[in-house]
Amino acid sequence: MTLLTTMMERPLDAGYQEAADRRVAAGLPGATSTRTVLVVVLAILTGFLFAVAAQSLRPKPTAAAAVKKELVTRIEALQKHGTDQEAKVAALGKQVRDYEALALQQSGGTDLTSTIKDLEVQAGAVPLTGPGLTLTLDDAASTDAGADAGNRPSSGFQEGRVTSGDLQIIVNGLWGAGAEAISINGHRLSSTAAIRFAGQAIIVDFRPLSRPYVITALGDSQGMQQLFEPSFAGLYLSQLTDEYKIRSIMAGSDSLTVPGDSAVRLEVAEPVGPPVGSTAPGTTTLQQGTTTPKRSAGAGVAPTGTGASTTRSPSDTPSGTTDSGTGSPASPTSEETPS
Amino acid sequence: MIPVLGLLAGLAVGLFLDPSVPVWLQPYLPIAVIAALDAVFGAIRAILDGIFNDKVFVVSFLSNVVVAAFIVFLGDQLGVGSQLSTGVVVVLGVRIFSNVASIRRHLFKA
């Protein structure tokens, strides 16, 4: 292996030694000066080469990246706008509920107030606070690289990413473990909420999420954890962590808040028994009604007795009662969806 | 000292002008950089050995760069460009390491 030996043991060009020998034989010093024009020119050239290579081989921000940045700013602005509007909706919803409660109180229907509260909690229409678990999921660290590369990933699926299917299984596992209310990244999961994916993004109730995914589940945190971990979803989660390095942190807490679902709207309303006074027997029809009985509870049940507040058959109930004045704030809302 | 200043000046010019490299030339840039590094470290070692010669330096530099680029070009034409590039990088890399080791012995006596 003469080639390797030469390469390892005499890495210096033999030409240097020969030239030095020639110069010594001619009576000159072995080495020339390093300050000759040739050397300086070549040094400049070398520096230029290094700089050019470094610059041209570095990934450059492309025109697409600029457009993407612009789009990101617009998306963020609109998302902020959306969040503001949601807060407004929540505030207005609370106002409406207060009016409803007031109307009920004035008409003497206090029994209904508690029913409505109960139903609103079950439907996910109101924010809840209590003990619970937070489960934070994040993509594997290996997928971090290239996230800012300026172009979207061309390959369809990356192993280390959290998918909507993962979230579905975990959320269902949490429900199964006894969670009473769940939100993901601040989006309340009502019974009509869907976790889906579009392209690379996970979408909850038509709102795209960005990582990390924080699942907040209210309930008995100790009990939930004990039930969740040996369940299918718990094992699935630990598999995700082991196999694909998806990061997950579960933590219990004494006071967590899940927001109300602002998208709750009236879908079906039914009259509750005889209008004025005797309210108790009819309340069961509400619970069969829909998953989102907020408005129906407020308007359809309104003991004002104005049958116009039901969506199905405004004419089949008695009308023109004495309380129609107090019922007026509630009745107009019955047939429209809250914005 | 003056060559070092020249190197810095060249770096500054390259960074400041930011010339666009034609696409066909881009595969040769990394190899050219490695070859240039090899020549530069060889020259530093020759200076320390006391046998530096400017003509030898220039010729070795240019021939290194040209030969390395030619090998990559040939490999591209034959369809084995990446393998030949690897070969060039290995050979020049070993030479750079040996020369740097020798420079280290000169400077630190270790």
XYZ file of C-alpha atoms in Angstrom:
449
model
C 0.000 0.000 0.000
C 2.559 2.572 -1.059
C -0.148 5.076 -1.840
C -1.541 4.979 1.676
C 1.885 4.993 3.238
C 2.948 8.006 1.230
C -0.276 9.752 2.027
C 0.023 9.117 5.746
C 3.725 9.618 6.295
C 4.697 12.235 3.740
C 1.677 14.429 3.352
C 3.799 17.397 2.327
C 4.396 17.920 -1.366
C 7.799 16.518 -2.261
C 8.228 19.593 -4.423
C 8.942 21.763 -1.376
C 11.943 19.657 -0.376
C 13.283 19.478 -3.916
C 12.980 23.204 -4.437
C 14.671 23.860 -1.110
C 17.487 21.469 -2.020
C 17.966 23.241 -5.347
C 18.111 26.622 -3.664
C 20.605 25.428 -1.062
C 22.770 23.977 -3.817
C 22.690 27.333 -5.560
C 23.853 29.045 -2.383
C 20.515 30.627 -1.425
C 18.580 30.103 1.801
C 16.271 27.095 1.630
C 13.029 28.959 2.069
C 11.737 31.850 0.029
C 9.917 34.749 1.615
C 6.192 34.408 2.244
C 5.727 38.025 1.186
C 6.043 37.613 -2.523
C 3.347 38.888 -4.812
C 2.390 35.349 -5.841
C 1.688 34.264 -2.282
C -0.332 37.349 -1.443
C -2.399 37.094 -4.597
C -3.068 33.445 -3.925
C -3.986 34.201 -0.310
C -6.544 36.753 -1.485
C -7.848 34.244 -3.991
C -8.146 31.596 -1.284
C -10.069 33.908 1.001
C -12.355 34.831 -1.871
C -12.915 31.170 -2.665
C -13.806 30.381 0.935
C -16.222 33.265 1.198
C -17.920 32.503 -2.105
C -18.225 28.825 -1.264
C -19.645 29.559 2.168
C -22.181 31.995 0.772
C -23.317 30.031 -2.221
C -23.605 26.750 -0.385
C -25.619 28.192 2.465
C -29.366 27.780 1.954
C -30.711 31.132 0.908
C -34.080 32.635 1.738
C -36.046 32.193 -1.440
C -38.882 34.225 -2.817
C -41.226 31.543 -1.545
C -39.908 32.095 1.966
C -40.748 35.796 1.792
C -44.272 35.025 0.658
C -44.560 32.446 3.385
C -43.467 34.957 5.983
C -46.059 37.410 4.736
C -48.714 34.741 4.915
C -47.653 33.785 8.419
C -48.035 37.373 9.606
C -51.461 37.612 8.056
C -52.532 34.295 9.524
C -51.310 35.340 12.938
C -53.146 38.667 12.722
C -56.348 36.978 11.670
C -56.002 34.362 14.362
C -55.633 37.096 16.922
C -58.722 38.749 15.497
C -60.533 35.427 15.747
C -59.464 34.998 19.345
C -60.705 38.471 20.187
C -64.024 37.749 18.540
C -64.272 34.489 20.449
C -63.739 36.320 23.701
C -66.452 38.740 22.670
C -68.789 35.851 21.880
C -68.057 34.328 25.257
C -68.757 37.623 27.010
C -71.993 38.136 25.093
C -73.007 34.541 25.731
C -72.519 35.093 29.416
C -74.631 38.240 29.209
C -77.367 36.337 27.419
C -77.290 33.635 30.044
C -77.509 36.222 32.775
C -80.557 37.736 31.107
C -82.070 34.305 30.740
C -81.492 33.543 34.366
C -82.987 36.865 35.299
C -86.011 36.231 33.146
C -86.469 32.822 34.660
C -86.157 34.209 38.136
C -88.671 36.916 37.514
C -91.146 34.400 36.215
C -90.599 32.107 39.142
C -88.944 29.269 37.274
C -86.055 28.713 39.602
C -86.075 24.964 39.161
C -85.160 25.412 35.557
C -82.156 27.535 36.356
C -80.317 24.649 37.898
C -81.342 22.347 35.060
C -80.052 24.808 32.536
C -76.792 25.178 34.400
C -76.442 21.441 34.473
C -77.152 21.078 30.800
C -74.808 23.881 29.893
C -72.023 22.157 31.760
C -72.729 18.895 30.001
C -72.924 20.540 26.612
C -69.618 22.307 27.105
C -71.121 25.743 26.701
C -69.604 27.273 29.809
C -66.036 27.396 31.085
C -65.216 25.006 33.899
C -62.557 25.058 36.560
C -61.391 22.225 38.710
C -58.739 19.616 39.344
C -57.460 17.625 36.439
C -54.606 16.544 34.225
C -52.631 18.315 31.570
C -51.051 16.142 28.925
C -48.579 17.917 26.687
C -47.704 16.242 23.412
C -45.044 17.421 21.025
C -43.436 16.185 17.853
C -40.184 14.291 18.171
C -37.098 16.474 18.395
C -35.837 15.065 15.103
C -38.597 16.834 13.205
C -37.530 20.230 14.497
C -34.890 20.556 11.818
C -36.334 21.801 8.586
C -39.328 23.343 10.230
C -38.057 26.762 9.233
C -36.449 25.748 5.986
C -38.774 27.933 4.003
C -40.648 25.194 2.206
C -43.230 22.772 3.373
C -42.168 19.153 3.858
C -42.533 17.308 0.616
C -42.860 13.850 2.053
C -46.374 13.217 3.213
C -45.857 11.725 6.607
C -43.081 12.020 9.103
C -42.831 9.434 11.784
C -42.049 11.758 14.649
C -45.112 13.935 14.187
C -48.218 13.819 16.314
C -51.170 12.933 14.120
C -54.841 13.587 14.560
C -55.311 9.859 15.073
C -52.960 9.955 18.053
C -54.926 12.817 19.568
C -58.219 11.030 18.953
C -57.040 7.876 20.700
C -55.601 9.794 23.633
C -58.653 12.022 24.048
C -60.955 9.012 23.907
C -58.730 7.316 26.466
C -59.079 10.341 28.729
C -62.851 10.322 28.357
C -62.753 6.643 29.182
C -60.644 7.321 32.240
C -63.323 9.590 33.594
C -62.532 13.039 32.292
C -65.455 15.394 32.629
C -64.319 18.132 30.288
C -61.453 18.254 27.823
C -59.863 21.037 25.873
C -56.966 20.936 23.435
C -54.847 24.071 23.193
C -57.717 26.035 24.645
C -60.395 24.595 22.351
C -63.143 22.911 24.293
C -64.200 19.531 23.015
C -67.954 19.360 22.994
C -69.764 16.239 21.909
C -69.870 17.486 18.331
C -66.206 18.473 18.153
C -64.077 16.643 15.630
C -60.336 16.083 15.629
C -59.219 15.814 12.042
C -56.243 16.649 9.920
C -55.817 18.694 6.791
C -52.466 18.357 5.122
C -49.952 18.475 7.907
C -52.110 20.341 10.380
C -54.324 18.972 13.093
C -57.729 20.584 13.185
C -60.021 20.653 16.170
C -63.471 21.968 15.478
C -62.263 23.546 12.231
C -59.524 25.435 14.008
C -55.944 24.433 13.222
C -53.654 23.704 16.142
C -49.960 24.342 16.381
C -47.616 22.258 18.435
C -47.174 21.582 21.293
C -50.592 20.075 21.873
C -51.781 20.663 25.416
C -54.709 18.490 26.406
C -56.467 19.652 29.552
C -58.804 17.122 31.125
C -60.846 17.979 34.186
C -61.656 15.260 36.639
C -60.136 13.330 39.484
C -56.487 13.651 38.507
C -55.227 10.718 40.578
C -57.958 8.385 39.468
C -57.753 9.460 35.857
C -54.030 8.875 35.762
C -54.419 5.446 37.286
C -57.109 4.501 34.832
C -55.462 6.083 31.812
C -51.988 4.651 32.047
C -52.852 0.945 31.832
C -55.598 1.569 29.281
C -55.155 1.136 25.543
C -54.654 4.852 25.051
C -52.036 4.987 27.789
C -50.117 2.087 26.290
C -50.482 3.664 22.862
C -49.013 6.879 24.205
C -46.049 5.132 25.776
C -45.492 3.298 22.494
C -45.458 6.618 20.670
C -42.840 7.865 23.063
C -40.716 4.739 22.848
C -40.923 4.113 19.128
C -41.156 7.551 17.595
C -39.718 9.749 20.359
C -42.884 11.814 20.494
C -42.577 13.893 23.620
C -45.319 13.735 26.202
C -45.614 15.119 29.696
C -48.527 14.375 31.995
C -49.081 16.492 35.059
C -51.853 16.704 37.585
C -53.087 19.988 38.935
C -55.613 21.175 41.458
C -56.974 24.065 39.490
C -57.296 23.939 35.746
C -59.667 25.825 33.519
C -61.218 24.704 30.276
C -63.006 27.359 28.270
C -66.534 27.044 27.007
C -67.161 26.004 23.430
C -68.115 29.200 21.672
C -69.477 27.292 18.696
C -72.374 25.817 20.635
C -75.634 26.747 18.956
C -79.242 25.812 18.986
C -80.114 22.878 16.813
C -83.356 21.512 18.204
C -85.748 23.013 20.722
C -88.836 21.536 22.220
C -91.524 23.026 24.385
C -91.477 21.885 27.953
C -94.883 20.752 29.043
C -97.534 23.215 30.087
C -96.211 26.730 29.789
C -96.590 28.751 32.936
C -95.961 27.579 36.443
C -95.632 23.817 36.242
C -92.254 23.378 34.714
C -90.876 20.249 36.298
C -92.466 17.459 34.275
C -91.358 18.678 30.931
C -87.676 19.137 31.497
C -86.784 15.626 30.447
C -87.601 16.361 26.851
C -84.730 18.742 26.789
C -82.179 16.188 27.718
C -83.193 13.983 24.867
C -83.036 16.910 22.561
C -79.574 17.594 21.351
C -76.068 17.846 22.442
C -76.280 21.588 22.503
C -79.280 22.547 24.494
C -78.014 25.879 25.618
C -80.388 27.984 23.648
C -83.214 25.587 23.968
C -82.820 25.692 27.667
C -82.815 29.438 27.680
C -85.447 30.149 25.134
C -87.492 27.098 24.467
C -88.151 26.465 28.088
C -88.827 30.017 28.924
C -91.731 29.921 31.311
C -93.081 33.038 29.853
C -95.312 30.788 27.956
C -94.822 32.451 24.638
C -94.909 29.534 22.325
C -93.159 31.561 19.699
C -89.904 30.705 21.326
C -89.794 27.185 19.977
C -88.397 26.483 16.627
C -90.655 23.659 15.639
C -94.189 24.849 15.964
C -94.649 28.314 17.246
C -98.393 28.088 16.904
C -99.249 24.957 18.799
C -98.751 26.348 22.245
C -100.837 28.833 24.109
C -99.947 32.394 23.503
C -100.692 35.786 24.824
C -99.929 35.168 28.440
C -99.380 37.750 31.060
C -95.635 37.358 31.186
C -94.907 37.976 27.566
C -93.137 41.185 28.410
C -90.489 39.625 30.551
C -89.906 36.851 28.127
C -89.014 39.099 25.291
C -85.239 39.137 25.726
C -85.068 35.420 25.343
C -87.512 34.678 22.618
C -85.868 36.431 19.699
C -82.738 34.409 20.163
C -84.436 31.114 19.791
C -84.526 30.878 16.075
C -81.156 32.241 15.253
C -77.763 30.909 15.983
C -75.508 32.914 18.231
C -72.736 34.430 16.220
C 1.529 38.183 8.281
C 0.877 39.805 4.927
C -0.577 36.590 3.442
C -2.951 36.372 6.407
C -4.092 39.916 5.732
C -4.542 38.937 2.109
C -6.677 35.991 3.176
C -8.857 38.247 5.311
C -9.116 40.780 2.483
C -10.209 38.024 0.122
C -12.804 36.844 2.646
C -14.130 40.368 3.055
C -14.342 40.915 -0.700
C -16.140 37.618 -1.176
C -18.628 38.340 1.598
C -19.186 41.904 0.460
C -19.594 41.274 -3.250
C -21.539 38.051 -2.794
C -21.056 36.967 -6.399
C -23.513 34.461 -7.738
C -21.894 31.201 -8.705
C -23.214 29.575 -11.870
C -25.131 26.423 -11.165
C -22.807 24.174 -13.143
C -19.900 25.294 -10.987
C -21.565 24.652 -7.644
C -20.764 20.917 -7.285
C -17.058 21.738 -7.527
C -17.024 24.395 -4.818
C -16.811 22.128 -1.759
C -14.087 20.031 -3.349
C -12.197 23.157 -4.369
C -12.378 24.432 -0.802
C -10.981 21.164 0.560
C -8.184 21.176 -2.001
C -7.347 24.782 -1.186
C -7.257 23.979 2.522
C -4.875 21.140 1.826
C -2.539 23.426 -0.098
C -2.701 26.114 2.581
C -1.877 23.724 5.426
C 0.908 22.205 3.339
C 2.331 25.680 2.854
C 2.144 26.482 6.568
C 3.961 23.281 7.349
C 6.628 24.069 4.747
C 7.131 27.505 6.303
C 7.636 25.920 9.698
C 9.972 23.315 8.207
C 11.939 26.126 6.641
C 11.534 24.892 3.104
C 8.720 27.120 1.844
C 8.782 28.007 -1.811
C 6.258 30.350 -3.304
C 6.239 28.789 -6.761
C 5.720 25.310 -5.343
C 2.874 26.662 -3.213
C 1.101 28.294 -6.142
C 1.559 25.307 -8.402
C 0.420 22.823 -5.759
C -2.577 24.980 -4.933
C -3.733 25.323 -8.509
C -3.051 21.711 -9.418
C -4.865 20.502 -6.290
C -7.954 22.526 -7.125
C -7.932 21.650 -10.809
C -7.318 17.939 -10.275
C -9.971 17.706 -7.567
C -12.495 19.492 -9.758
C -11.560 17.298 -12.693
C -12.058 14.118 -10.692
C -15.500 15.281 -9.620
C -16.337 16.261 -13.184
C -15.205 12.864 -14.463
C -17.207 11.140 -11.739
C -20.301 13.125 -12.721
C -19.906 12.087 -16.325
C -19.448 8.448 -15.332
C -22.310 8.499 -12.880
C -20.127 7.950 -9.814
C -19.642 11.599 -8.897
C -20.513 11.274 -5.234
C -18.214 8.270 -4.733
C -15.264 10.022 -6.360
C -15.985 13.175 -4.367
C -15.831 11.043 -1.238
C -12.500 9.629 -2.380
C -11.077 13.113 -2.939
C -12.350 14.299 0.433
C -10.823 11.274 2.191
C -7.400 11.648 0.599
C -7.213 15.406 1.082
C -8.679 15.105 4.555
C -5.997 12.666 5.634
C -3.324 14.968 4.214
C -4.782 17.949 6.012
C -4.826 16.036 9.285
C -1.221 14.884 8.909
C -0.021 18.351 8.006
C -1.933 19.924 10.874
C -0.413 17.327 13.220
C 3.047 18.289 11.995
C 2.262 22.007 12.420
C 1.078 21.253 15.932
C 4.358 19.479 16.725
C 6.252 22.488 15.446
C 4.251 25.022 17.393
C 3.607 23.217 20.661
C 6.400 20.640 20.626
C 3.820 18.021 21.401
